[in-house]
XYZ file of C-alpha atoms in Angstrom:
428
model
C 33.211 -13.868 21.667
C 29.554 -14.171 21.380
C 27.890 -15.749 17.855
C 24.374 -13.546 17.305
C 21.850 -14.776 15.005
C 20.376 -11.755 13.003
C 16.606 -12.810 12.685
C 14.382 -10.821 9.473
C 12.187 -9.144 11.949
C 8.016 -9.143 11.847
C 6.700 -6.472 9.109
C 2.996 -5.996 9.415
C 0.311 -9.097 9.145
C 0.131 -10.911 6.332
C 3.705 -9.992 5.622
C 5.624 -13.683 6.345
C 8.698 -13.521 4.126
C 10.941 -11.234 1.925
C 13.681 -11.306 -0.806
C 17.247 -10.212 -0.028
C 18.085 -7.379 -2.211
C 21.348 -6.157 -1.598
C 23.674 -6.506 1.572
C 24.863 -2.669 2.927
C 27.764 -4.728 4.316
C 29.888 -7.827 3.574
C 31.310 -10.364 5.868
C 34.371 -9.552 7.594
C 32.639 -6.143 8.178
C 31.820 -4.250 11.629
C 28.253 -2.814 11.687
C 27.077 -0.702 14.503
C 24.144 -1.278 16.463
C 21.324 0.303 14.122
C 23.138 0.127 10.955
C 21.340 -0.984 7.750
C 22.719 -4.131 7.210
C 20.816 -5.633 4.467
C 17.564 -4.173 1.694
C 14.451 -6.297 1.742
C 11.478 -6.985 -0.205
C 8.369 -7.740 0.100
C 5.058 -8.001 -1.876
C 4.028 -4.163 -0.945
C 7.728 -2.040 -0.275
C 10.954 -2.417 -0.443
C 13.168 -1.467 3.495
C 15.696 -2.007 5.391
C 16.365 -4.299 8.041
C 18.778 -2.275 11.006
C 21.091 -4.424 13.565
C 20.057 -4.126 16.794
C 23.746 -5.299 18.700
C 26.874 -3.930 17.166
C 29.411 -6.349 15.755
C 31.243 -8.232 13.056
C 29.345 -10.138 10.005
C 30.864 -13.270 9.850
C 28.146 -15.229 7.875
C 25.814 -13.787 5.692
C 23.723 -16.774 5.822
C 21.005 -14.919 2.594
C 21.632 -13.898 -0.808
C 20.509 -11.769 -2.376
C 17.646 -12.686 -4.324
C 17.253 -15.927 -2.101
C 14.045 -15.566 -0.369
C 13.991 -15.409 4.069
C 10.875 -16.385 6.180
C 9.855 -13.942 9.388
C 12.114 -15.235 12.280
C 14.316 -16.807 9.820
C 18.762 -16.010 10.463
C 19.951 -13.848 7.287
C 23.212 -13.494 8.854
C 25.224 -14.393 11.738
C 27.299 -11.618 13.667
C 29.778 -11.941 16.143
C 29.793 -9.277 19.797
C 31.152 -8.652 22.770
C 30.259 -11.743 24.937
C 29.699 -15.418 26.152
C 27.007 -18.075 24.441
C 24.449 -17.284 21.489
C 22.271 -15.021 21.387
C 19.617 -13.705 18.276
C 17.309 -11.376 17.849
C 13.595 -11.613 20.061
C 10.613 -11.777 17.303
C 6.793 -12.129 18.580
C 4.480 -15.107 17.268
C 0.943 -14.659 17.840
C -0.734 -18.332 19.170
C -3.006 -19.324 16.575
C -6.848 -19.681 17.826
C -5.963 -23.449 16.173
C -3.189 -25.074 16.846
C -2.667 -28.409 14.295
C -0.604 -31.123 15.344
C 2.510 -32.226 15.029
C 3.034 -34.692 13.204
C 0.477 -31.827 10.348
C 2.752 -28.928 11.043
C 6.016 -30.828 9.636
C 3.999 -32.533 6.793
C 2.739 -29.008 5.433
C 6.012 -26.678 6.321
C 9.254 -29.457 5.496
C 8.165 -29.125 1.933
C 8.064 -25.079 1.801
C 11.618 -24.789 1.389
C 11.918 -26.203 -1.812
C 8.057 -25.957 -3.327
C 6.983 -27.940 -6.389
C 5.450 -26.780 -9.260
C 1.782 -26.410 -8.725
C -1.378 -26.503 -11.170
C -3.614 -24.532 -8.029
C -4.071 -21.091 -9.635
C -5.754 -18.377 -7.630
C -7.677 -15.156 -9.176
C -7.641 -11.588 -7.886
C -10.296 -11.752 -5.972
C -8.415 -13.534 -3.147
C -5.015 -11.893 -1.223
C -3.065 -14.205 -0.475
C 0.555 -13.882 1.287
C 3.550 -15.782 0.043
C 3.439 -18.080 2.056
C -0.378 -18.648 2.499
C -0.005 -19.676 -1.241
C 2.859 -21.830 -0.730
C 0.749 -23.758 1.465
C -2.649 -24.128 -1.166
C -0.152 -25.190 -3.839
C 0.966 -27.937 -1.693
C -2.040 -28.881 0.009
C -3.883 -28.438 -3.202
C -6.249 -26.269 -1.798
C -8.538 -25.117 -4.244
C -10.036 -20.964 -4.661
C -13.851 -21.885 -2.980
C -12.550 -24.128 -0.313
C -9.596 -20.998 0.892
C -13.308 -18.673 0.439
C -14.750 -21.046 3.105
C -11.896 -20.299 5.383
C -12.408 -17.102 8.070
C -9.585 -15.134 8.537
C -8.475 -13.864 11.557
C -5.714 -11.319 9.822
C -5.993 -7.509 9.231
C -9.575 -7.264 7.024
C -10.283 -10.507 7.840
C -7.208 -12.275 5.733
C -6.386 -16.133 5.478
C -3.283 -16.386 7.927
C -0.764 -19.175 8.167
C -2.102 -19.906 11.225
C -5.770 -20.038 9.661
C -4.419 -22.091 6.789
C -2.733 -24.611 8.742
C -5.818 -25.046 11.040
C -8.281 -25.635 8.365
C -5.416 -28.154 7.025
C -5.189 -30.213 10.445
C -8.641 -30.363 9.954
C -9.528 -30.817 6.149
C -10.072 -34.353 6.634
C -13.191 -33.910 8.909
C -15.094 -31.262 6.715
C -17.232 -32.049 3.695
C -16.290 -32.296 0.556
C -16.227 -29.527 -1.950
C -15.614 -29.538 -5.532
C -13.127 -26.703 -7.093
C -15.113 -24.325 -9.086
C -13.196 -23.361 -12.554
C -11.201 -20.534 -11.802
C -11.320 -17.888 -15.197
C -7.968 -16.600 -15.844
C -7.169 -13.199 -14.489
C -6.194 -11.760 -18.431
C -4.973 -14.355 -21.782
C -1.289 -14.591 -22.059
C 0.486 -11.734 -23.644
C 1.595 -11.721 -26.944
C 4.799 -12.749 -28.188
C 6.470 -9.373 -30.075
C 9.480 -10.099 -32.591
C 12.790 -8.189 -31.575
C 13.983 -5.473 -34.840
C 17.625 -4.989 -35.384
C 18.582 -2.312 -32.491
C 15.062 -2.660 -29.574
C 16.190 -2.573 -26.135
C 14.819 -5.442 -24.368
C 14.475 -4.144 -20.340
C 13.046 -7.405 -18.285
C 10.728 -5.838 -15.700
C 12.088 -5.038 -12.228
C 10.169 -6.792 -8.980
C 7.921 -4.006 -8.288
C 7.215 -3.307 -11.644
C 6.129 -6.890 -11.876
C 3.592 -6.312 -8.792
C 2.430 -3.070 -10.205
C 1.542 -4.740 -13.436
C -0.213 -7.902 -11.311
C -2.231 -6.145 -9.054
C -3.190 -3.515 -11.824
C -4.568 -5.932 -13.819
C -6.278 -7.498 -10.806
C -8.020 -4.573 -10.532
C -9.484 -3.775 -13.650
C -10.252 -7.621 -13.304
C -12.227 -7.146 -10.224
C -13.703 -4.251 -10.030
C -16.442 -2.091 -13.138
C -15.008 1.300 -12.634
C -16.774 4.247 -13.700
C -15.235 7.267 -14.111
C -16.663 10.975 -13.311
C -15.251 14.556 -13.879
C -15.455 17.609 -12.151
C -13.876 21.168 -13.410
C -13.527 23.395 -9.523
C -12.106 26.868 -9.076
C -9.437 26.626 -6.576
C -8.317 29.893 -6.479
C -9.151 30.806 -2.604
C -6.898 27.580 -2.410
C -4.570 28.630 -4.292
C -4.574 32.389 -1.933
C -4.830 30.914 0.663
C -1.062 28.686 0.302
C 0.443 31.447 -0.852
C -0.245 33.476 2.180
C 0.386 31.013 4.376
C 3.665 28.381 3.042
C 6.638 30.539 3.894
C 4.848 31.294 7.636
C 4.649 27.603 8.203
C 7.668 26.709 6.697
C 9.844 29.098 8.827
C 7.444 27.550 12.393
C 7.544 23.843 11.191
C 10.797 23.351 8.914
C 8.378 21.931 6.187
C 7.190 22.063 2.794
C 3.515 23.752 2.595
C 2.085 21.650 -0.809
C -1.568 21.404 -1.755
C -2.127 17.858 -0.944
C -2.983 18.299 2.710
C -5.540 20.588 1.436
C -6.939 18.083 -1.378
C -6.861 14.960 1.596
C -8.868 17.646 4.225
C -11.850 18.199 1.583
C -11.880 14.563 0.863
C -12.003 13.432 4.607
C -14.892 15.613 4.564
C -16.252 14.634 2.037
C -15.901 10.488 3.064
C -17.473 11.520 7.085
C -20.265 13.059 4.266
C -21.086 9.284 2.734
C -18.955 7.164 4.401
C -20.447 4.011 2.020
C -17.448 5.129 -0.438
C -14.636 4.098 2.699
C -15.816 0.240 2.411
C -14.593 -3.079 1.098
C -16.549 -5.876 -0.463
C -15.006 -8.944 0.960
C -17.768 -11.630 -0.901
C -20.976 -11.015 -0.647
C -20.216 -8.564 2.712
C -19.831 -5.443 2.070
C -17.426 -3.537 4.906
C -17.641 -0.783 6.053
C -14.674 0.640 7.984
C -14.440 2.636 10.852
C -11.446 4.257 10.210
C -10.065 7.002 6.902
C -7.093 6.308 6.182
C -5.371 7.654 2.844
C -3.737 6.145 0.274
C -0.768 9.046 -1.547
C 0.212 7.202 -4.710
C 3.626 8.584 -5.020
C 5.253 8.359 -8.026
C 9.404 6.702 -6.855
C 12.910 7.904 -8.665
C 13.058 4.692 -10.479
C 9.455 5.152 -12.562
C 7.901 2.783 -10.180
C 4.829 3.890 -8.327
C 4.017 2.705 -4.759
C 0.888 4.419 -2.688
C 2.057 4.818 0.967
C -0.761 5.342 3.954
C -1.787 8.113 6.192
C -3.461 6.781 8.514
C -6.887 7.985 10.966
C -6.140 11.412 8.448
C -9.606 11.942 9.823
C -8.302 13.319 13.261
C -5.367 15.463 12.220
C -5.312 18.579 11.434
C -3.871 20.665 8.534
C -0.298 20.803 9.564
C -0.365 17.064 10.865
C -1.342 15.921 7.278
C 1.369 18.266 5.481
C 4.252 16.609 7.819
C 2.574 13.286 8.032
C 2.538 13.055 3.723
C 5.855 15.242 3.670
C 7.201 12.054 6.360
C 5.397 9.267 3.878
C 7.100 10.793 0.744
C 10.498 11.064 1.810
C 10.547 8.154 3.000
C 9.446 6.712 -0.173
C 11.454 7.978 -2.135
C 14.360 7.044 -0.190
C 13.482 3.932 0.209
C 12.839 3.908 3.688
C 9.075 3.207 4.053
C 7.922 0.048 6.838
C 5.547 -2.671 5.557
C 2.700 -1.724 7.735
C 3.304 2.451 5.543
C 1.769 0.287 2.480
C -1.116 -1.421 4.255
C -4.787 -0.313 5.538
C -5.860 2.270 2.860
C -9.616 2.423 2.528
C -9.356 5.609 -0.021
C -6.467 6.350 -2.703
C -5.880 9.817 -3.734
C -3.196 10.683 -6.911
C -2.031 14.034 -7.617
C -2.006 13.360 -11.539
C -1.471 17.207 -12.011
C 1.806 16.929 -10.225
C 3.605 15.669 -14.227
C 1.192 18.899 -15.720
C -1.518 15.801 -16.594
C -5.388 18.651 -16.894
C -7.193 14.593 -15.899
C -7.008 10.917 -15.505
C -8.728 7.833 -15.429
C -7.101 5.848 -11.629
C -7.521 2.346 -11.158
C -8.758 1.611 -7.975
C -6.425 -0.322 -5.343
C -7.556 -3.148 -3.983
C -9.974 -3.816 -2.004
C -10.492 -0.061 -1.873
C -14.077 0.579 -3.622
C -12.670 4.274 -5.132
C -9.947 6.685 -5.865
C -9.658 10.729 -6.514
C -7.145 11.679 -9.023
C -6.062 15.546 -9.010
C -5.176 17.416 -11.731
C -3.067 20.390 -12.881
C -4.268 23.286 -11.919
C -4.248 25.999 -14.909
C -5.118 29.796 -14.567
C -8.223 30.552 -17.216
C -10.421 32.865 -18.116
C -13.904 32.512 -15.659
C -17.219 33.511 -15.567
C -18.573 34.665 -12.527
C -21.632 34.914 -11.352
C -21.387 38.901 -9.295
C -24.290 41.253 -7.702
C -24.080 43.207 -10.827
C -24.008 40.654 -13.484
C -22.013 38.301 -14.668
C -17.984 38.861 -15.364
C -15.402 36.837 -16.881
C -11.959 36.658 -14.492
C -9.125 34.784 -14.616
C -9.236 32.020 -11.642
C -7.055 28.653 -10.855
C -9.054 26.337 -12.166
C -8.782 22.170 -11.392
C -10.212 19.213 -12.681
C -10.338 16.274 -10.699
C -11.384 12.427 -12.257
C -13.251 10.369 -8.986
C -13.208 6.476 -10.369
C -15.377 4.056 -8.227
C -16.457 0.517 -8.001
C -19.762 0.000 -9.337
C -20.643 -3.137 -8.071
C -21.341 -1.088 -4.756
C -21.152 2.165 -5.704
C -23.918 3.757 -8.259
C -23.088 6.879 -10.108
C -25.654 9.221 -7.703
C -23.419 7.576 -4.783
C -19.358 8.662 -6.621
C -20.865 11.239 -8.342
C -22.102 13.135 -4.810
C -19.216 12.677 -2.811
C -17.023 14.352 -5.526
C -19.568 17.323 -5.886
C -18.386 17.448 -1.910
C -15.260 17.218 -2.412
C -15.112 20.100 -5.104
C -17.711 22.303 -2.704
C -15.091 21.891 -0.059
C -12.050 23.154 -2.413
C -14.089 25.904 -4.234
C -15.550 27.634 -1.176
C -12.289 27.073 0.858
C -12.203 29.727 4.208
C -9.308 31.846 3.438
C -9.149 32.774 7.483
C -8.409 28.511 7.432
C -5.801 28.815 10.617
C -3.000 26.195 9.840
């Protein structure tokens, strides 16, 4: 028999470690190839790790709530054959590699990072590993902002910060600027008899932190519009049974809304941007984040990649797939990365409108309200008439640092126009 080391696999750019949530098998259990053996959590998403081989779990190396780094062994399996092997993990060659002594000096303390006085605001995204290195080396936020990241959307990778530390002695000294606290300390609330104390779970803590950072970073402005979606409702009623019979998929309103948003973004591409320091990054791809409520009440935002390249049918399938995998903890870390604009359907809870918070580093988000039948005034050749129509509010929040009222309002109006003038003969 041979020994096989199950390694924590790569989970996308910028994700360097994960927390063990629960093991789905115990030591001594036999597993088959592609069985999900452990649930893990990153700062982005929960997911399962499958085993690429069949065998028996003889040793679990990382227990519940422990943190493992990408490429680190988390379990040992006994498999057919001889010798020792492990799952192959691909790594990128760093552009600038520090010397061996520097690497050793930096990485050894990371196993048990000591408490540090260095704190960072929400203006800069740092993976847990990069943050640990920065704290260990007392690298200020000002210094971090001077590092040109080679990762996704200019993010600082492990190789970037190690290269910076290796050459730090050759850099001109920089004085750390005071960092403004993201929020005031939470008040201590007295507990009365009969009160129930519910500790926040890991995901709720992440959501809370991200929401506070988003409001701290971006000055929010929200515009509202009421849209007559009667044609959209008629079209869906006409096509949903046909589509389900043909594709085996539900046809919801979401692909229609996404289609209208994509067309409006193409009309106003400066909505599809991110801010990096004093630079505006105009994104080439249109990746639509889709806020999704989970069964436990938490929220996650899977991403429809290259939504502008998908047909209505393709959007419907992508949306259904992401929603299903989100609610069943089957999302991969990359499924929640790279959004350039987000939609939130508050109407699914019966709400008429909302004031959504912009996910960073995006600059806008659209909330869709409930579709409600109301009497409305229609202009006809014979004069104005009152008719029963399907009406819906949309709420558009945007970052006033780069999106002014004219741009934010016109973009919303174009989404409104595309939905209100929906062609009943549109093919699906």
